[in-house]
């Protein structure tokens, strides 16, 4: 066992460097500190929160019920009050600050510091991490908790740099308020970020134009607000919801229903669809019959039900086919739906237009607006809600090379390879969370953070206790994991959607399933098995 020293100045070597101050990074930092490790966390944001520190666009809010969208630690859970069932970034910021104080993390976190690269010293088994402020730190373990939706993608539209009005990517929103009041606003993109921005912009913009390529099969949120008293009364309920969520497919307080769709009578089908719909939130998706993800008929039944409900809200006949087409644009739920509050109603307003960006593709951006389908429209503000290089972007951006001089990007350009979504062969003593081939992108976030974080911390602690100085994923084990990820995806309807789950949203990115979609329990079983069997998928020295 290597002697651990409490505290450290900038010149001492660390036991662990953690990168990223979202749910995952904070949890891992806390768990290492509890074990007496010398550990420092680095993040390029302004404060704790990870994605919630940066995604401050108007209306940005959680789409998991708050009782599962927080850490399970009772010291946190019982002492922080949320006011909404689906809180916004405005409440999550104080939450993350509360966590940082309660867990006494502040002395161990450095913000405004971006990891640029790292190199591994094979003789000493030490990583040297290099940061954008030209500083370096050395540590035995490098843990990258950089998130799966952290690398924004701006579309390559000619003239994008010429626009002279305001323009923002949803994930790089300025810290001060941005007012849409009295402005002509364009939003490009109708994913979760687009839907939430559109809802807010529609309230105050003089005119709002939405450029839609694919309709979002968004589900009604079912928002609720709570007084302090009401929230505190829900304490025991929240505790049991959390306990239950650990036993489910997606980390929610409800689960998939494994009874085959074909075994349901017509009346039972209608009853299931209605019940899940009425309960709102992701019930209609992650609380649906599991056949939703595998069986075309079950999937279509869900789509048609969704379509008919949404159509009831659309008043402009010309928009019905665009927003809720007769036939599914892709299998329901194979492209991530989001939760909406008044999204479909926005299009009934006179100050809102919807442009079909398939029929009228965006040709270029000019000094004053957007040309699409040969028509130029002028704007004061353009919002790019165009998404992320999900799952791979953060790690692939790093200048970290294996012994053969290949970066993680080089390896993934050839083949998406990780072992258990935790390591890449060739990169010893480097673990990551919330990335490629882990379930985090298909799981409630904090649930994934604790599941993955526990394994990372316990694994490092085990290695330290048993005198293992160097560990690395075996190549054949990584191939096996990649095959498993693909086999599950190929059995499902997921490959039938052009989605970020399939890596199909970024031009030039090789399409293949990005997360492990076998669910929380199958993933936990794989992690547990690896640990219990003494890490057969790794070389240990
Ligand atoms: O990004 P997206 P996002 N011209 O990739 C369109 C999480 N999240 O930031 O679908 C025109 O989903 C693109 O069109 P298409 C959540 O996991 C959670 O919205 O490719 N349009 C699409 O409509 C989510 O899934 C919350 O045809 C272009 C949109 O841009 C993930 O982050 C909130 C275009 C991108 O949608 C990503 O969501 C926000 C072009 N050139 C995000 N290029 C919560 O609620 C792209 N598009 C917790």
XYZ file of C-alpha atoms and ligand atoms in Angstrom:
589
model
C 0.000 0.000 0.000
C 1.409 3.363 -0.963
C 1.452 5.887 1.836
C -1.232 8.536 1.383
C -0.638 12.071 2.558
C -3.453 14.479 3.256
C -3.374 17.748 1.296
C -0.829 18.776 -1.308
C 0.698 21.875 -2.804
C 1.062 22.320 -6.537
C 4.508 20.745 -6.699
C 3.810 17.419 -4.999
C 2.816 14.387 -7.011
C -0.764 13.316 -6.576
C -2.265 9.885 -6.257
C -5.111 10.767 -8.590
C -5.977 13.516 -11.038
C -9.700 13.792 -11.762
C -10.847 15.870 -14.726
C -14.412 17.188 -14.822
C -16.621 18.665 -12.087
C -20.001 17.239 -13.057
C -21.840 14.529 -11.137
C -19.265 11.924 -11.998
C -16.124 13.938 -11.187
C -17.468 15.288 -7.893
C -18.546 11.842 -6.756
C -15.187 10.306 -7.597
C -13.288 13.134 -5.909
C -15.391 12.695 -2.777
C -14.901 8.930 -2.702
C -11.119 9.225 -3.140
C -10.907 11.895 -0.424
C -12.865 9.641 1.939
C -10.154 7.036 1.440
C -7.364 9.515 2.216
C -6.052 9.904 -1.314
C -4.077 12.904 -2.508
C -6.412 13.903 -5.297
C -7.042 17.072 -7.250
C -9.876 17.817 -9.664
C -9.462 20.113 -12.664
C -12.263 21.635 -14.735
C -12.352 24.287 -17.421
C -15.622 25.791 -16.144
C -16.253 28.507 -13.609
C -17.508 26.273 -10.824
C -18.876 22.831 -10.021
C -21.646 21.442 -12.237
C -20.002 20.159 -15.407
C -22.635 20.310 -18.112
C -24.836 22.439 -15.803
C -22.090 25.022 -15.499
C -22.072 25.535 -19.255
C -25.547 24.722 -20.579
C -27.181 27.866 -19.227
C -29.360 28.602 -22.231
C -32.859 29.845 -21.377
C -35.063 26.986 -20.238
C -32.260 24.436 -19.751
C -33.611 21.933 -17.285
C -33.407 18.343 -16.179
C -35.561 15.686 -17.775
C -35.282 13.099 -15.009
C -37.489 13.446 -11.944
C -35.491 15.272 -9.291
C -35.760 12.405 -6.816
C -33.404 10.372 -8.963
C -31.473 13.317 -10.388
C -29.246 13.889 -7.382
C -26.636 12.130 -5.268
C -27.945 9.433 -2.957
C -25.823 10.538 0.052
C -28.414 11.320 2.777
C -26.245 14.227 4.001
C -26.890 15.881 0.651
C -30.342 14.573 -0.115
C -31.874 15.485 3.231
C -30.401 18.966 3.340
C -31.009 20.458 -0.077
C -34.489 21.471 -1.165
C -35.530 21.564 -4.805
C -38.578 23.541 -5.844
C -39.423 21.680 -9.074
C -39.899 18.088 -10.143
C -37.687 18.870 -13.150
C -35.370 21.648 -11.933
C -33.614 24.134 -14.163
C -29.920 24.987 -14.280
C -30.694 27.875 -11.927
C -31.381 25.382 -9.141
C -28.706 22.906 -10.135
C -25.934 25.498 -9.766
C -26.672 26.096 -6.063
C -27.072 22.339 -5.687
C -23.572 21.658 -6.998
C -22.160 24.423 -4.799
C -23.944 22.906 -1.826
C -22.434 19.502 -2.632
C -18.943 21.003 -2.990
C -19.247 22.622 0.456
C -20.899 19.697 2.215
C -18.313 17.226 0.941
C -15.520 19.776 1.565
C -14.297 19.471 -1.999
C -13.276 23.078 -2.644
C -9.609 22.845 -1.562
C -9.253 19.949 -4.006
C -10.771 21.548 -7.101
C -9.232 23.938 -9.609
C -11.471 25.698 -12.147
C -10.714 27.535 -15.350
C -8.133 24.865 -16.128
C -8.525 22.692 -19.207
C -6.683 19.418 -19.616
C -4.941 19.520 -22.980
C -2.865 16.364 -22.901
C -0.920 13.942 -20.768
C 2.009 11.564 -21.070
C 2.747 8.383 -19.218
C 6.179 7.634 -17.789
C 6.600 3.899 -18.194
C 9.442 3.603 -15.709
C 7.747 5.438 -12.868
C 4.162 4.564 -13.847
C 3.191 8.191 -13.509
C 1.002 10.428 -15.629
C 2.013 14.017 -16.285
C -1.085 16.039 -17.149
C -0.710 19.269 -19.101
C -3.198 22.107 -18.744
C -4.048 25.139 -20.849
C -2.498 27.494 -18.294
C 0.877 25.790 -19.017
C 0.899 24.052 -15.629
C 1.510 20.328 -15.213
C 0.682 17.856 -12.453
C 1.851 14.286 -11.968
C -0.243 11.458 -10.592
C -0.338 7.667 -10.556
C -3.914 7.513 -11.801
C -5.674 9.696 -14.338
C -9.475 9.654 -14.123
C -11.309 11.479 -16.896
C -14.888 12.342 -15.935
C -15.408 14.745 -18.795
C -19.021 13.938 -19.647
C -20.686 12.591 -22.755
C -22.322 15.794 -23.989
C -19.476 18.235 -23.598
C -18.059 18.885 -27.059
C -20.441 21.217 -28.924
C -20.808 20.844 -32.677
C -21.358 23.881 -34.864
C -22.699 22.988 -38.298
C -20.402 23.674 -41.232
C -22.736 26.180 -42.882
C -21.003 28.506 -45.337
C -20.793 32.076 -44.062
C -21.403 31.139 -40.409
C -18.629 33.514 -39.327
C -20.120 36.417 -41.293
C -23.251 36.945 -39.202
C -23.120 40.337 -37.490
C -25.949 39.827 -34.991
C -25.802 37.778 -31.795
C -25.164 34.052 -32.183
C -24.765 31.341 -29.591
C -24.332 27.592 -29.373
C -26.730 26.348 -26.706
C -23.895 24.689 -24.782
C -21.726 27.803 -24.685
C -24.271 30.264 -23.448
C -22.882 33.562 -22.066
C -22.985 33.828 -18.295
C -24.998 37.063 -18.293
C -28.661 37.143 -19.295
C -29.424 37.113 -23.018
C -32.742 38.733 -23.772
C -34.823 37.641 -26.758
C -37.292 40.474 -26.132
C -38.236 42.334 -29.258
C -35.747 40.403 -31.392
C -36.009 38.340 -34.533
C -34.641 35.004 -33.357
C -33.710 31.863 -35.308
C -33.161 28.504 -33.630
C -31.424 25.797 -35.657
C -32.043 22.335 -34.255
C -34.924 20.664 -32.443
C -33.140 18.267 -30.070
C -33.553 18.657 -26.299
C -31.580 21.934 -26.259
C -33.571 23.331 -29.181
C -36.944 22.395 -27.701
C -36.131 24.050 -24.374
C -34.727 27.204 -26.008
C -37.690 27.466 -28.394
C -40.171 27.294 -25.508
C -38.492 30.270 -23.817
C -37.741 32.319 -26.940
C -41.363 32.051 -28.067
C -42.467 34.024 -25.002
C -40.579 37.241 -25.706
C -39.106 37.183 -29.211
C -40.654 39.576 -31.666
C -40.452 36.736 -34.126
C -39.102 33.204 -33.773
C -38.125 30.982 -36.698
C -37.302 27.351 -36.053
C -35.264 25.354 -38.555
C -36.244 21.703 -38.125
C -34.617 18.770 -39.881
C -36.136 15.981 -37.795
C -39.214 16.387 -35.590
C -38.621 15.723 -31.915
C -40.951 13.037 -30.596
C -41.009 14.959 -27.332
C -43.050 13.789 -24.366
C -45.082 15.936 -21.953
C -42.978 16.738 -18.901
C -45.591 16.932 -16.156
C -43.719 19.643 -14.245
C -44.670 20.205 -10.604
C -43.553 22.879 -8.152
C -43.019 22.410 -4.424
C -42.816 24.633 -1.377
C -40.002 23.860 1.084
C -42.544 22.148 3.331
C -43.976 20.008 0.536
C -40.507 18.968 -0.618
C -39.347 18.028 2.856
C -42.461 15.890 3.339
C -41.407 13.886 0.277
C -38.128 12.801 1.935
C -39.001 9.128 2.582
C -40.588 8.857 -0.855
C -37.417 10.194 -2.461
C -35.324 7.705 -0.505
C -37.384 4.760 -1.703
C -37.507 6.065 -5.277
C -33.712 6.192 -5.256
C -33.414 2.674 -3.857
C -35.776 1.365 -6.508
C -33.999 3.235 -9.316
C -30.820 1.243 -8.623
C -32.676 -1.923 -9.636
C -34.061 -0.674 -12.930
C -32.940 -0.615 -16.552
C -32.580 3.162 -16.865
C -32.031 4.365 -13.291
C -35.509 5.827 -12.918
C -38.216 5.280 -10.320
C -40.012 3.101 -12.873
C -38.835 0.305 -15.087
C -39.338 -1.300 -18.468
C -42.117 -3.866 -18.577
C -40.721 -7.162 -19.862
C -44.045 -8.778 -20.797
C -43.985 -9.348 -24.578
C -46.167 -6.895 -26.508
C -47.610 -9.741 -28.539
C -49.045 -11.270 -25.345
C -51.178 -8.176 -24.729
C -54.775 -8.055 -25.957
C -55.830 -4.969 -27.904
C -57.537 -3.587 -24.790
C -54.432 -4.236 -22.678
C -52.257 -2.469 -25.214
C -54.493 0.578 -25.127
C -54.508 0.496 -21.336
C -50.675 0.340 -21.135
C -50.226 3.142 -23.663
C -52.766 5.373 -21.904
C -51.426 4.694 -18.419
C -47.793 5.409 -19.327
C -48.788 8.493 -21.293
C -50.898 9.911 -18.477
C -48.090 9.465 -15.965
C -45.965 11.805 -18.102
C -42.185 12.208 -18.163
C -40.143 9.370 -19.621
C -42.682 6.724 -18.520
C -43.835 6.414 -22.109
C -40.234 5.622 -23.100
C -38.165 4.123 -20.272
C -41.212 2.797 -18.414
C -42.672 1.258 -21.571
C -42.817 -2.393 -22.581
C -39.224 -3.408 -23.348
C -40.422 -4.497 -26.800
C -40.536 -0.799 -27.668
C -36.821 -1.102 -28.405
C -36.964 -4.378 -30.339
C -40.354 -4.993 -31.856
C -41.519 -2.942 -34.863
C -45.185 -3.373 -34.060
C -44.858 -2.329 -30.434
C -42.766 0.614 -31.558
C -45.266 1.716 -34.192
C -48.157 1.440 -31.714
C -46.283 3.813 -29.434
C -45.555 6.197 -32.288
C -49.153 6.337 -33.468
C -50.375 6.942 -29.920
C -47.820 9.778 -29.516
C -48.735 11.235 -32.937
C -52.462 11.324 -32.224
C -51.976 12.955 -28.809
C -49.619 15.615 -30.176
C -51.816 16.371 -33.178
C -54.617 17.389 -30.800
C -52.448 20.373 -29.822
C -51.414 21.597 -33.275
C -53.807 24.226 -34.599
C -52.084 25.125 -37.876
C -52.978 22.418 -40.405
C -49.856 23.141 -42.437
C -47.653 22.100 -39.482
C -49.312 18.810 -38.555
C -47.322 16.686 -40.953
C -44.075 18.443 -40.075
C -44.368 18.164 -36.301
C -46.176 14.825 -35.968
C -45.903 13.019 -39.323
C -48.335 10.296 -40.325
C -45.558 7.711 -40.355
C -42.692 7.640 -37.825
C -39.597 9.586 -38.945
C -37.587 6.927 -37.064
C -38.462 4.245 -34.520
C -39.937 5.834 -31.437
C -37.287 6.290 -28.727
C -34.403 5.205 -30.951
C -33.510 8.866 -31.209
C -33.603 10.469 -27.791
C -36.949 12.129 -27.106
C -36.959 14.991 -24.626
C -39.538 16.352 -22.247
C -41.560 19.373 -23.294
C -43.871 21.759 -21.470
C -45.535 23.954 -24.081
C -43.339 23.096 -27.085
C -46.060 22.036 -29.519
C -48.312 24.925 -28.490
C -45.584 27.415 -29.414
C -46.283 26.737 -33.082
C -49.852 27.980 -32.697
C -48.518 31.455 -31.971
C -48.512 34.068 -34.699
C -44.918 35.091 -33.935
C -43.508 31.598 -34.584
C -42.609 29.969 -37.914
C -41.351 26.478 -38.574
C -39.084 25.904 -41.556
C -38.677 22.407 -42.913
C -34.893 22.272 -43.268
C -35.199 19.154 -45.462
C -37.441 20.772 -48.057
C -35.587 24.079 -47.689
C -32.050 23.223 -46.567
C -29.961 25.935 -44.970
C -27.643 27.153 -47.725
C -25.636 29.829 -45.992
C -25.492 32.413 -43.259
C -25.154 36.016 -44.329
C -24.235 39.179 -42.435
C -27.898 39.645 -41.539
C -29.572 36.271 -41.584
C -30.026 32.790 -43.037
C -30.676 31.678 -46.607
C -32.665 28.452 -46.786
C -34.427 27.056 -49.844
C -33.479 30.204 -51.738
C -35.225 32.500 -49.233
C -33.272 34.904 -47.024
C -34.683 35.760 -43.614
C -33.110 38.401 -41.386
C -32.398 37.885 -37.698
C -31.031 39.697 -34.686
C -30.039 36.462 -32.992
C -29.217 32.928 -34.178
C -29.135 30.020 -31.720
C -27.289 26.888 -32.796
C -28.922 24.068 -30.835
C -27.023 21.657 -33.038
C -25.761 19.203 -30.473
C -22.512 17.550 -29.486
C -19.867 15.100 -30.502
C -21.391 12.820 -27.880
C -19.596 10.020 -26.065
C -16.267 10.347 -27.912
C -15.660 14.094 -28.358
C -14.100 14.961 -24.997
C -11.583 12.108 -24.841
C -10.796 12.226 -28.541
C -9.805 15.885 -28.238
C -6.940 15.138 -25.860
C -3.287 14.946 -26.798
C -2.629 11.641 -25.047
C -0.657 9.026 -26.939
C -0.057 5.321 -26.488
C 3.406 3.748 -26.866
C 2.917 3.620 -30.648
C 2.181 7.358 -30.744
C -1.552 6.969 -31.379
C -4.117 9.200 -29.687
C -7.482 7.933 -28.501
C -8.949 9.667 -31.551
C -6.607 7.691 -33.863
C -7.740 4.435 -32.267
C -11.452 5.288 -32.396
C -11.149 6.497 -35.987
C -10.250 2.894 -36.821
C -12.459 1.044 -34.331
C -14.534 2.094 -31.344
C -12.669 0.235 -28.621
C -12.963 0.493 -24.858
C -12.910 -2.057 -22.135
C -16.228 -1.786 -20.250
C -16.468 1.851 -21.300
C -13.742 2.519 -18.771
C -10.345 2.161 -20.464
C -8.693 2.103 -23.868
C -5.977 -0.543 -24.454
C -2.559 1.096 -24.633
C -3.353 3.699 -21.967
C -2.336 2.310 -18.569
C -3.609 3.721 -15.276
C -6.173 5.796 -17.139
C -9.852 5.340 -16.373
C -12.833 7.286 -17.600
C -16.553 7.598 -16.992
C -19.588 8.821 -18.931
C -18.062 8.029 -22.291
C -18.142 5.620 -25.209
C -19.537 2.126 -24.537
C -20.645 2.925 -20.995
C -24.377 3.159 -20.309
C -24.278 6.725 -18.989
C -25.816 8.278 -22.099
C -28.694 5.804 -21.842
C -29.097 6.038 -18.099
C -30.155 8.685 -15.641
C -26.951 10.747 -15.098
C -26.358 10.688 -11.334
C -27.184 6.969 -11.263
C -24.476 6.379 -13.861
C -22.083 8.655 -11.965
C -22.373 6.619 -8.784
C -22.329 3.248 -10.533
C -19.266 4.030 -12.639
C -17.590 6.088 -9.902
C -17.866 3.328 -7.308
C -16.180 0.870 -9.637
C -13.385 3.275 -10.563
C -12.561 4.181 -6.964
C -12.826 0.623 -5.649
C -10.674 -0.668 -8.495
C -7.927 1.888 -7.912
C -8.043 1.248 -4.161
C -7.825 -2.523 -4.716
C -4.819 -2.113 -6.991
C -3.078 0.161 -4.505
C -3.764 -2.204 -1.616
C -2.325 -5.159 -3.506
C 0.754 -3.335 -4.818
C -0.331 -3.174 -8.463
C 1.411 -0.207 -10.042
C 0.288 -0.582 -13.602
C -2.979 -1.799 -15.103
C -4.102 -1.757 -18.671
C -7.068 -3.099 -20.657
C -6.304 -6.160 -22.779
C -6.892 -5.645 -26.483
C -8.934 -8.838 -26.877
C -11.109 -7.902 -23.898
C -11.827 -4.511 -25.481
C -12.742 -6.172 -28.789
C -15.070 -8.468 -26.906
C -16.762 -5.512 -25.139
C -17.142 -3.609 -28.406
C -18.752 -6.715 -29.969
C -21.133 -6.996 -27.031
C -22.156 -3.339 -27.378
C -22.797 -3.846 -31.088
C -24.617 -7.160 -30.689
C -27.146 -5.624 -28.302
C -27.606 -2.611 -30.575
C -28.056 -4.822 -33.647
C -30.870 -6.736 -31.944
C -32.619 -3.444 -31.276
C -34.227 -0.754 -33.430
C -31.549 1.776 -32.494
C -29.531 1.468 -35.728
C -32.648 2.493 -37.684
C -32.408 6.083 -36.421
C -29.855 8.651 -37.500
C -29.069 9.710 -33.967
C -26.202 10.645 -31.711
C -26.673 7.263 -30.027
C -25.442 5.870 -33.342
C -22.749 8.543 -33.792
C -24.684 9.636 -36.877
C -25.188 13.294 -35.929
C -21.659 14.537 -36.633
C -20.684 14.729 -40.292
C -17.727 12.420 -40.909
C -18.113 10.489 -37.643
C -18.179 6.729 -38.147
C -21.725 5.575 -37.310
C -21.835 2.806 -34.744
C -23.595 2.470 -31.402
C -21.970 4.832 -28.889
C -23.365 3.907 -25.456
C -23.760 0.435 -23.972
C -27.526 0.060 -24.255
C -27.923 -3.145 -22.229
C -29.053 -1.139 -19.208
C -27.819 -0.483 -15.719
C -28.119 -4.014 -14.345
C -26.303 -5.769 -17.192
C -23.548 -3.169 -17.020
C -23.209 -3.454 -13.258
C -23.031 -7.242 -13.603
C -20.172 -6.872 -16.109
C -18.281 -4.479 -13.811
C -18.848 -6.676 -10.750
C -17.738 -9.786 -12.608
C -14.533 -8.104 -13.734
C -13.722 -7.123 -10.160
C -14.743 -10.402 -8.549
C -12.725 -12.484 -11.001
C -9.585 -10.414 -10.366
C -9.690 -8.238 -13.511
C -9.224 -10.827 -16.272
C -9.730 -8.127 -18.898
C -6.619 -6.258 -17.799
C -2.904 -6.828 -17.526
C -1.737 -6.126 -13.984
C 1.863 -5.505 -12.881
O -28.474 17.988 -29.515
P -29.134 16.940 -30.548
P -29.082 18.588 -28.178
N -29.017 22.012 -40.045
O -27.984 16.302 -31.248
C -30.081 19.633 -35.677
C -28.736 15.997 -23.650
N -29.565 17.133 -23.242
O -28.072 19.555 -27.640
O -32.017 15.552 -35.794
C -30.185 21.858 -39.412
O -30.100 16.063 -29.866
C -30.378 18.185 -35.547
O -31.161 17.727 -36.638
P -31.253 16.132 -36.945
C -29.640 14.879 -24.131
O -29.043 13.645 -23.899
C -30.390 16.966 -22.199
O -30.437 19.070 -28.377
O -29.832 15.621 -36.987
N -30.300 21.201 -38.252
C -31.088 18.155 -34.201
O -32.418 18.550 -34.318
C -29.727 15.182 -25.588
O -30.191 14.125 -26.370
C -31.194 17.984 -21.794
O -31.941 16.028 -38.224
C -29.204 20.672 -37.718
C -30.332 19.228 -33.408
O -29.672 20.038 -34.367
C -28.306 15.583 -25.878
O -27.920 16.357 -24.739
C -31.185 19.189 -22.459
C -27.945 20.804 -38.318
C -29.299 18.644 -32.493
O -29.937 17.872 -31.530
C -28.114 16.406 -27.116
O -29.175 17.350 -27.226
C -30.329 19.342 -23.530
C -27.885 21.507 -39.550
N -26.726 21.640 -40.203
C -29.521 18.306 -23.915
N -27.037 20.169 -37.548
C -32.104 17.756 -20.654
O -33.262 17.977 -20.735
C -27.708 19.668 -36.489
N -29.018 19.968 -36.602
C -31.557 17.171 -19.427
